[in-house]
XYZ file of C-alpha atoms in Angstrom:
674
model
C -62.390 122.739 174.954
C -61.195 126.263 175.551
C -62.713 128.223 172.641
C -59.921 130.790 172.839
C -57.479 128.092 171.714
C -59.260 127.886 168.376
C -59.590 131.667 168.096
C -55.850 132.121 168.676
C -55.121 129.438 166.107
C -57.208 131.196 163.442
C -55.488 134.535 164.034
C -51.949 133.147 164.149
C -52.203 130.740 161.207
C -51.338 133.228 158.397
C -48.110 134.339 160.085
C -47.146 130.753 160.961
C -47.497 129.876 157.281
C -45.403 132.873 156.270
C -48.468 134.464 154.637
C -47.711 132.492 151.468
C -48.298 128.766 152.014
C -51.912 128.695 150.822
C -51.599 125.027 149.866
C -51.388 124.079 153.555
C -54.439 126.063 154.599
C -57.162 123.509 153.993
C -55.345 120.685 155.730
C -54.457 122.820 158.747
C -57.930 124.310 159.093
C -59.924 121.111 158.606
C -57.703 119.330 161.127
C -58.095 122.098 163.702
C -61.847 122.445 163.227
C -62.585 118.718 163.451
C -60.293 118.488 166.460
C -62.133 121.335 168.214
C -65.621 120.171 167.197
C -65.093 116.688 168.641
C -63.989 117.887 172.086
C -60.293 117.609 171.190
C -60.775 114.361 169.274
C -62.823 112.607 171.948
C -65.838 112.060 169.681
C -64.152 111.547 166.329
C -65.975 108.242 165.875
C -69.274 110.140 165.841
C -68.051 111.902 162.709
C -65.879 109.210 161.137
C -67.012 105.699 162.071
C -64.174 104.129 160.061
C -61.363 105.941 161.857
C -58.790 103.517 163.250
C -57.582 103.573 166.843
C -54.027 104.522 165.854
C -55.326 107.729 164.317
C -57.224 108.556 167.498
C -54.169 107.768 169.630
C -52.143 110.300 167.622
C -54.304 113.031 169.122
C -53.459 112.232 172.743
C -50.615 114.741 172.871
C -52.108 117.336 170.528
C -52.492 120.869 171.770
C -53.330 124.095 169.989
C -51.684 125.260 167.873
C -51.668 122.000 165.969
C -48.406 121.071 164.319
C -48.039 122.720 160.937
C -45.441 120.190 159.879
C -47.578 117.070 160.271
C -50.165 117.692 157.585
C -51.555 114.182 157.421
C -55.302 114.076 158.072
C -56.257 112.393 161.317
C -59.632 111.431 159.854
C -60.600 108.993 157.141
C -63.212 109.102 154.429
C -66.729 109.087 155.819
C -68.439 105.712 155.604
C -71.310 105.502 153.145
C -74.686 105.076 154.773
C -78.297 105.277 153.741
C -79.652 108.822 153.630
C -82.115 109.758 156.384
C -83.498 112.876 158.025
C -85.134 113.374 161.445
C -88.874 113.165 161.831
C -90.479 116.564 162.344
C -87.849 118.400 160.306
C -87.905 119.086 156.586
C -85.550 117.057 154.421
C -84.336 120.201 152.549
C -82.022 118.063 150.444
C -80.742 120.079 147.491
C -81.310 118.540 144.085
C -78.141 118.013 142.099
C -78.010 117.492 138.364
C -79.542 114.121 137.472
C -81.335 113.585 140.804
C -84.873 112.150 140.427
C -87.641 114.531 141.536
C -91.236 113.513 142.305
C -94.306 115.758 142.369
C -97.758 114.483 143.347
C -100.601 116.725 142.216
C -102.987 115.124 144.710
C -100.795 115.549 147.805
C -98.712 118.654 147.073
C -99.969 122.098 147.994
C -98.823 123.266 144.573
C -96.446 122.319 141.777
C -93.389 123.658 143.654
C -93.716 121.073 146.457
C -91.616 118.050 145.527
C -89.939 114.962 146.997
C -86.518 113.377 146.551
C -86.065 109.720 145.656
C -85.159 108.750 149.236
C -88.257 110.339 150.782
C -90.796 109.416 148.095
C -92.973 106.529 149.309
C -94.977 104.979 146.434
C -97.607 103.605 148.829
C -98.608 107.195 149.716
C -99.448 107.996 146.122
C -101.335 105.031 144.700
C -103.765 106.104 141.959
C -102.472 109.702 142.259
C -101.267 111.980 139.487
C -97.519 111.746 140.023
C -94.909 113.344 137.792
C -91.213 112.574 137.912
C -88.248 114.126 136.181
C -84.507 114.518 136.535
C -83.208 117.723 138.048
C -81.129 119.920 135.772
C -79.217 121.147 138.819
C -79.618 124.810 137.896
C -82.597 125.799 140.035
C -82.905 126.297 143.769
C -85.049 123.204 144.272
C -84.934 121.014 147.337
C -87.001 118.240 148.874
C -90.049 119.432 150.858
C -90.613 116.189 152.760
C -91.274 116.879 156.435
C -92.630 120.374 155.792
C -96.300 120.298 156.903
C -96.981 123.424 154.839
C -95.984 121.718 151.597
C -98.559 118.913 151.495
C -102.317 118.748 152.048
C -102.131 115.318 153.705
C -99.532 113.737 156.035
C -96.976 111.612 154.206
C -95.113 108.519 155.340
C -91.521 109.330 154.485
C -89.461 106.343 153.424
C -86.299 107.494 155.178
C -87.232 109.462 158.304
C -85.513 108.560 161.572
C -86.500 109.102 165.166
C -85.428 112.624 166.159
C -85.000 111.443 169.757
C -81.505 110.273 168.785
C -80.389 113.895 169.034
C -81.283 113.836 172.722
C -78.712 111.098 173.360
C -75.734 113.080 172.101
C -73.134 113.662 174.857
C -73.499 117.233 176.185
C -69.781 118.019 175.891
C -69.796 116.918 172.237
C -72.752 119.167 171.433
C -71.131 122.057 173.305
C -67.824 121.616 171.444
C -69.602 121.423 168.104
C -71.697 124.503 168.892
C -68.695 126.572 170.007
C -66.693 125.559 166.948
C -69.518 126.447 164.553
C -70.068 129.765 166.344
C -66.380 130.670 166.098
C -66.418 129.756 162.390
C -69.459 131.922 161.621
C -68.061 134.835 163.613
C -64.631 134.570 161.988
C -66.187 134.644 158.506
C -68.177 137.776 159.361
C -65.328 139.542 161.176
C -62.953 139.084 158.234
C -65.535 139.876 155.554
C -66.574 143.015 157.442
C -63.381 144.648 156.135
C -63.472 143.132 152.626
C -64.994 146.284 151.185
C -62.615 147.376 148.428
C -64.666 145.899 145.576
C -67.872 147.682 146.613
C -68.565 150.420 144.026
C -68.834 153.222 146.600
C -65.487 152.305 148.169
C -63.784 151.319 144.935
C -64.547 154.689 143.342
C -62.486 156.448 146.034
C -59.945 154.102 147.593
C -56.321 154.536 146.459
C -57.202 157.499 144.251
C -54.953 160.597 144.318
C -55.732 162.731 147.356
C -58.177 160.264 148.907
C -57.829 159.720 152.680
C -59.026 156.146 152.197
C -56.212 153.828 151.124
C -55.783 150.074 151.061
C -52.807 150.490 153.403
C -54.861 152.337 156.003
C -57.764 149.894 155.722
C -55.518 146.839 155.969
C -53.679 148.033 159.060
C -56.938 148.922 160.790
C -58.605 145.612 159.902
C -56.453 143.483 162.228
C -58.738 141.303 164.328
C -58.940 142.596 167.928
C -56.862 140.497 170.307
C -59.458 140.917 173.061
C -62.005 138.961 171.039
C -59.510 136.370 169.794
C -57.891 135.029 172.924
C -55.135 137.627 173.114
C -53.600 136.699 169.747
C -52.011 139.515 167.736
C -53.119 139.727 164.106
C -49.777 140.802 162.617
C -49.860 142.232 159.107
C -47.495 141.258 156.298
C -46.017 144.714 155.896
C -43.478 143.667 153.241
C -45.691 141.589 150.936
C -48.592 143.083 148.967
C -50.734 141.757 146.140
C -52.570 143.247 143.183
C -55.785 141.248 142.761
C -58.014 141.238 139.671
C -61.686 140.354 140.189
C -64.316 138.636 138.087
C -67.504 140.346 136.959
C -70.317 139.679 134.489
C -69.684 142.784 132.365
C -66.286 142.096 130.801
C -64.830 139.456 128.516
C -61.881 137.113 128.957
C -59.939 139.156 126.396
C -60.470 142.314 128.448
C -59.221 140.514 131.557
C -56.175 139.324 129.612
C -55.427 142.881 128.469
C -55.720 144.129 132.056
C -53.298 141.499 133.356
C -50.744 142.222 130.639
C -50.997 145.979 131.183
C -50.479 145.711 134.935
C -48.022 142.861 135.343
C -45.990 142.462 132.122
C -46.398 138.692 132.486
C -45.874 136.375 129.546
C -49.093 135.840 127.620
C -49.461 132.100 128.454
C -49.197 132.854 132.183
C -51.666 135.723 131.849
C -54.106 133.455 130.009
C -53.862 130.912 132.812
C -54.731 133.640 135.318
C -57.870 134.583 133.375
C -59.043 131.004 133.816
C -58.404 131.229 137.563
C -60.399 134.464 137.733
C -63.287 132.913 135.818
C -63.418 129.847 138.074
C -62.538 131.315 141.472
C -63.628 134.936 141.067
C -60.209 136.521 141.583
C -56.470 136.007 141.150
C -53.215 137.619 142.266
C -51.635 139.136 139.164
C -48.678 140.961 140.759
C -46.654 140.894 144.003
C -44.560 143.715 145.473
C -42.796 144.412 148.743
C -44.689 147.643 149.404
C -48.173 149.002 148.900
C -46.986 152.074 146.988
C -45.287 149.978 144.280
C -48.701 148.673 143.203
C -50.475 152.007 142.696
C -49.457 152.463 139.049
C -50.140 148.807 138.107
C -53.522 149.195 139.848
C -54.502 152.020 137.521
C -53.261 150.100 134.474
C -55.295 147.033 135.418
C -58.479 149.090 135.583
C -58.193 151.015 132.315
C -60.962 148.974 130.670
C -63.286 149.078 133.663
C -62.370 145.869 135.451
C -62.111 145.881 139.243
C -58.657 145.459 140.784
C -57.624 145.908 144.414
C -54.487 146.056 146.536
C -54.293 143.896 149.645
C -51.645 142.564 151.980
C -50.651 138.907 151.793
C -52.136 138.458 155.269
C -55.520 139.794 154.201
C -55.516 137.637 151.084
C -54.803 134.547 153.171
C -57.552 135.472 155.645
C -60.042 135.656 152.781
C -58.813 132.255 151.598
C -59.389 130.967 155.126
C -62.962 132.264 154.937
C -63.525 130.064 151.873
C -62.129 127.007 153.656
C -63.995 127.596 156.916
C -67.201 127.961 154.903
C -66.395 124.701 153.078
C -65.913 122.992 156.451
C -69.346 124.176 157.601
C -70.796 122.734 154.403
C -69.014 119.428 154.991
C -70.934 118.920 158.227
C -74.104 118.329 156.214
C -72.360 115.528 154.331
C -71.550 113.502 157.439
C -73.635 110.803 159.061
C -77.278 111.569 159.793
C -76.695 112.329 163.460
C -73.968 114.888 162.790
C -75.833 116.409 159.849
C -79.028 116.907 161.867
C -77.276 118.280 164.937
C -75.032 120.672 163.021
C -77.987 121.907 160.942
C -79.958 122.634 164.104
C -77.009 124.524 165.629
C -76.275 126.506 162.458
C -79.921 127.585 162.195
C -80.017 128.729 165.818
C -76.773 130.687 165.515
C -77.696 132.304 162.190
C -81.075 133.500 163.471
C -79.824 134.661 166.879
C -80.533 138.421 167.125
C -78.283 141.293 168.191
C -75.015 139.941 166.836
C -72.019 142.212 167.401
C -69.043 142.213 165.061
C -65.666 142.186 166.783
C -64.732 145.530 165.214
C -66.565 148.093 163.081
C -65.472 150.018 160.018
C -65.433 153.580 161.393
C -67.781 156.070 159.747
C -64.814 158.463 159.493
C -63.386 156.183 156.776
C -66.241 157.096 154.442
C -67.440 160.499 155.631
C -67.211 163.076 152.891
C -66.826 160.556 150.065
C -70.394 161.330 148.955
C -73.038 163.988 149.562
C -75.158 161.209 151.083
C -72.824 158.709 152.735
C -75.589 156.743 154.429
C -77.524 156.296 151.205
C -74.396 154.994 149.447
C -73.781 152.598 152.335
C -77.343 151.327 151.905
C -76.777 150.786 148.176
C -73.512 148.890 148.741
C -74.422 146.632 151.656
C -72.175 148.667 153.943
C -72.732 149.236 157.626
C -72.527 152.757 159.015
C -70.569 152.706 162.267
C -71.425 149.031 162.582
C -75.189 149.448 162.087
C -77.501 148.696 159.184
C -78.781 151.772 157.351
C -82.544 152.132 157.018
C -83.128 153.838 153.657
C -85.840 151.665 152.115
C -89.040 153.506 151.151
C -91.789 151.323 152.591
C -94.374 153.745 154.022
C -96.478 156.570 152.564
C -95.599 160.142 153.469
C -98.538 162.260 154.690
C -100.156 164.172 151.810
C -102.860 166.828 151.543
C -104.155 166.267 148.023
C -103.937 163.778 145.204
C -101.520 165.853 143.141
C -98.725 164.923 145.527
C -98.989 161.287 144.410
C -97.658 162.280 140.979
C -94.293 163.263 142.375
C -91.244 160.971 142.259
C -91.455 157.920 144.497
C -88.852 159.262 146.915
C -91.187 162.206 147.649
C -94.315 160.058 147.976
C -92.829 157.231 150.037
C -90.731 157.340 153.190
C -88.745 155.080 155.501
C -90.420 152.690 157.916
C -89.494 153.421 161.559
C -89.841 149.740 162.444
C -86.865 148.969 160.177
C -84.661 151.135 162.396
C -84.665 148.200 164.808
C -84.050 145.048 162.797
C -82.830 141.751 164.228
C -79.133 142.284 163.348
C -78.642 138.526 163.214
C -75.697 136.653 161.744
C -77.990 135.714 158.862
C -78.556 139.377 158.035
C -74.832 140.106 158.131
C -74.215 137.186 155.754
C -76.869 138.518 153.371
C -75.604 142.103 153.516
C -71.995 140.971 152.996
C -72.829 138.548 150.187
C -71.480 140.626 147.301
C -68.084 140.761 149.046
C -67.627 136.978 149.134
C -65.573 135.147 146.540
C -67.240 133.403 143.621
C -66.549 130.050 145.260
C -68.533 130.985 148.379
C -71.298 132.784 146.501
C -72.064 129.741 144.371
C -73.001 127.846 147.538
C -74.198 130.517 149.966
C -77.878 130.681 149.000
C -78.462 126.951 149.218
C -76.376 126.710 152.395
C -78.586 129.248 154.165
C -81.879 127.914 152.848
C -81.115 124.253 153.576
C -80.551 124.997 157.272
C -83.310 127.565 157.804
C -86.435 125.959 156.352
C -86.266 122.649 158.211
C -88.996 123.564 160.709
C -91.781 126.141 160.892
C -90.342 128.357 163.694
C -87.027 128.647 161.835
C -88.797 129.357 158.557
C -90.874 132.127 160.176
C -87.797 133.762 161.725
C -85.962 133.361 158.404
C -88.833 135.101 156.623
C -88.940 137.974 159.124
C -85.207 138.627 158.922
C -85.111 138.347 155.130
C -88.010 140.787 154.708
C -86.454 143.212 157.228
C -83.380 143.461 155.017
C -85.185 143.139 151.672
C -84.985 146.868 150.737
C -81.207 146.855 151.105
C -80.733 143.459 149.456
C -82.726 144.278 146.309
C -81.036 147.695 146.064
C -77.562 146.226 146.504
C -78.255 143.572 143.891
C -79.412 146.294 141.494
C -76.621 148.826 141.960
C -73.554 147.089 143.394
C -73.448 143.400 142.468
C -70.661 142.439 140.023
C -71.880 138.827 139.888
C -75.627 139.328 139.899
C -76.252 135.853 138.482
C -74.949 134.398 141.762
C -77.136 136.518 144.028
C -78.813 134.363 146.678
C -82.107 136.290 146.571
C -83.300 133.943 143.821
C -82.742 130.893 146.061
C -84.334 132.482 149.111
C -87.362 133.939 147.343
C -87.938 130.616 145.580
C -88.289 128.913 148.966
C -90.046 131.575 151.031
C -92.247 133.450 148.573
C -93.559 130.359 146.795
C -94.867 128.934 150.086
C -98.535 129.960 150.611
C -98.265 129.713 154.397
C -95.188 131.958 154.468
C -96.846 134.455 152.117
C -99.947 134.572 154.335
C -97.643 135.180 157.294
C -95.954 138.084 155.459
C -99.318 139.659 154.640
C -100.610 139.206 158.186
C -97.552 141.042 159.517
C -98.174 143.926 157.089
C -94.770 143.498 155.429
C -96.033 143.987 151.881
C -94.806 147.572 151.539
C -91.286 146.507 152.505
C -91.131 144.599 149.206
C -93.228 146.757 146.863
C -91.866 150.188 147.818
C -88.161 149.570 147.071
C -89.008 147.773 143.807
C -91.160 150.710 142.647
C -88.334 153.137 143.414
C -85.678 151.087 141.618
C -87.782 150.870 138.455
C -88.508 154.589 138.485
C -84.978 155.791 139.196
C -82.906 153.308 137.212
C -85.007 151.917 134.373
C -87.660 154.509 133.481
C -88.138 157.638 131.400
C -90.850 160.236 131.755
C -93.853 159.687 129.483
C -95.352 163.127 128.900
C -98.378 161.656 127.129
C -99.473 159.555 130.092
C -98.006 161.719 132.812
C -96.209 158.775 134.396
C -92.712 157.286 134.423
C -92.473 154.271 132.117
C -90.172 151.306 132.479
C -87.959 150.960 129.406
C -85.387 148.535 128.063
C -82.000 149.882 129.177
C -79.943 147.116 127.570
C -78.435 149.372 124.921
C -78.223 152.516 127.050
C -76.121 151.047 129.870
C -74.150 148.175 128.371
C -71.772 147.789 131.314
C -74.228 148.015 134.181
C -77.644 147.094 132.863
C -77.448 143.386 133.746
C -77.656 143.817 137.497
C -80.383 146.464 137.167
C -82.479 144.302 134.842
C -82.103 141.168 136.960
C -82.898 143.002 140.203
C -86.044 144.556 138.732
C -87.133 141.189 137.350
C -86.447 139.699 140.776
C -88.609 142.337 142.457
C -91.501 141.943 139.997
C -91.368 138.161 140.364
C -91.392 138.478 144.155
C -94.518 140.642 144.046
C -96.154 138.204 141.639
C -95.213 135.251 143.875
C -96.832 136.921 146.867
C -100.054 137.488 144.960
C -100.033 134.149 143.159
C -99.385 132.112 146.296
C -101.827 133.983 148.511
C -105.174 132.629 149.476
C -107.545 135.069 147.797
C -109.088 136.017 151.125
C -105.651 137.239 152.290
C -105.236 139.663 149.401
C -107.245 142.330 151.219
C -103.863 143.466 152.593
C -103.151 145.006 149.187
C -106.157 147.313 149.491
C -105.369 149.145 152.689
C -104.798 152.821 151.953
C -101.034 152.587 152.474
C -100.564 149.517 150.296
C -102.859 150.847 147.565
C -100.695 153.968 147.271
C -97.509 151.873 147.130
C -99.164 149.598 144.562
C -99.973 152.668 142.446
C -96.326 153.780 142.679
C -95.370 150.365 141.313
C -98.052 150.068 138.608
C -97.703 153.606 137.267
C -94.358 152.563 135.788
C -96.382 150.469 133.332
C -99.245 152.905 132.632
C -99.044 153.834 128.947
C -96.400 151.157 128.377
C -95.380 151.319 124.721
C -97.473 149.365 122.235
C -96.008 146.761 119.940
C -96.452 147.340 116.234
C -95.444 144.463 114.031
C -94.235 145.399 110.566
C -95.330 143.445 107.520
C -94.222 143.442 103.903
C -91.376 142.430 101.678
C -88.897 144.958 103.035
C -88.900 143.996 106.724
C -85.271 142.928 107.130
C -85.038 142.546 110.910
C -87.718 141.222 113.255
C -88.232 143.548 116.210
C -87.344 141.999 119.559
C -89.403 144.339 121.747
C -91.776 141.493 122.538
C -89.092 139.983 124.779
C -89.294 142.983 127.092
C -93.070 142.614 127.216
C -92.733 138.945 128.079
C -90.373 139.763 130.936
C -92.366 142.642 132.385
C -95.869 143.070 130.944
C -97.022 139.487 131.434
C -96.140 139.276 135.144
C -97.600 142.732 135.815
C -100.811 141.758 134.015
C -100.976 138.601 136.151
C -100.619 140.756 139.265
C -103.471 143.068 138.247
C -105.805 140.259 137.163
C -105.282 138.347 140.400
C -105.929 141.441 142.507
C -109.055 142.223 140.493
C -110.571 138.888 141.523
C -109.519 139.095 145.172
C -111.992 138.647 148.010
C -112.032 141.568 150.410
C -114.255 143.641 152.670
C -116.680 145.761 150.649
C -115.715 148.980 152.448
C -111.994 148.325 151.895
C -112.673 147.547 148.230
C -114.730 150.713 147.757
C -112.067 152.935 149.334
C -109.288 151.358 147.272
C -111.326 151.563 144.060
C -112.122 155.230 144.661
C -108.457 156.057 145.252
C -107.379 154.216 142.087
C -110.058 155.863 139.911
C -109.348 159.314 141.336
C -105.653 158.775 140.695
C -106.227 157.735 137.073
C -108.683 160.534 136.296
C -106.834 163.330 138.069
C -106.205 165.923 135.318
C -104.406 165.266 132.042
C -100.907 163.933 131.682
C -99.453 167.328 130.706
C -100.995 169.044 133.702
C -99.724 166.364 136.045
C -96.113 167.098 135.159
C -95.757 170.507 136.800
C -92.421 169.528 138.363
C -89.198 168.427 136.725
C -88.989 164.608 136.906
C -85.689 163.900 138.661
C -85.067 160.370 137.491
C -81.577 158.960 137.385
C -81.864 157.572 133.861
């Protein structure tokens, strides 16, 4: 297969469909991708054992581009077969609602290590304490069978197959499948690289009066480069433009309805139908015009109540729809027969983790220069690249200091960037994670589990996954906090649940001295976005911002909870002898920056008597924050460590706590963002 044939097809498809025939997209794309992945149909039976010979014969005269008129599928429904997974690789099967889950207290490393019904072998667990339950389908759980780090004894899986079958796959089939998957991953990233209009930093400036950054300029520049796509020309739809309204977690359906009516003048029943589309799919076209300029006034009307609306060309909208379908095709590979599922998972993992990925085209820094007094910092907060490179702005190291008084300054003056994060892996995985908040709701609902299910199947992949996730952690937690419109869908919860609840992975993180990369950014986010200065204690104190920031607090609260939980997971899942990493001088200072946000935390005073009309709800905040922080401190207090390290850390902590009074500490003006 000539890979450029598929690349040209992807670029030319929107224009061939007149930029409007979205109904034909899935059929055209699935047909083309299966055709390419099977070496131009040669190995279709490997994917679809029930396909009839007549359907295969129809492909004899097929050439790219595939006919857009014959939209019949050339494949049939996959044949049902018993579920299996290769020996030596984790099952990683995601639990759906109603799936049975088994947990053996005698065999599992801890309560998070579980088995699916197909892998669970009763003979392995005779006379053991085994619990079973039905999955609610709302967590990030998956089967740990095949993961040697999940169980204290080897298990005899009921459904494992011989992994040597993968060695018998025809080389040209594997090559075609690999090239097709690579082109799919690269196409998703190349298109999403320019889907930046909903990012807060960009959205605050694009299409505003006098701004040099317009949707028209961005759209024309975003055409995929013909040199990287087989010479195809990515022609824009210059006479068809859309106004798109986006979903978020901060506005109601009624507010969305008002925005649609204000911008489009549609009849109310049609507008109500569009609100349902936005809720389910994350966005909807609410108005079409023949020119970009005709949508500028409706754009402003749609955003009067704070909702996010954008202008895009019909071509760009179709390309983003193609991203959804290409992603769905990649997911479908896991649903095929065992051989295809195992091979595609192996290929996807290798391609995602491959370092030094280069996008086909970068968003020039000149597009954003001058939009802020600190453009790079805003890029960091929004998951944006700066001239095609990740921005290192996470505070993970301790700045040199002469005396203890300097540790009472704001975190951004105590902590500094880590030079080693100037040279991160720049893998496809990291681009997917950085671009996550740009994806549609449909993709975001599946992205976390898609990544995890392919990347934890063996120990080398899990280690590389951990390294690349931690490298980007400062940007990911910051982006979730400050820029995510759909924070409930953020994949950090799925990834942390798999990596940071695994004791072996946590030990690996501590051995590589990556602790500060997690603690430092979390400490800064609490201090700058959810704290006020406590003049009695002399420290910043985390506070409940629910009522102060009603439109933005959700993402801040969830990100801070995510960060605290991640720190607690690392401590909770560590072997106590590994916790000495917390007591190096650098990590002790960063730990103090984190814990000082809770020093002098407000006390709860319950009111009694006949005239107490409303029960105070402050205890909820304590349950969310105080309890996990107390767990962190208690676990560290019982840690095993070198006596000299313990003495040095203890001295630093005591000196820090006893250094002058709170009033004397605050000799500078606390520049917090709250």
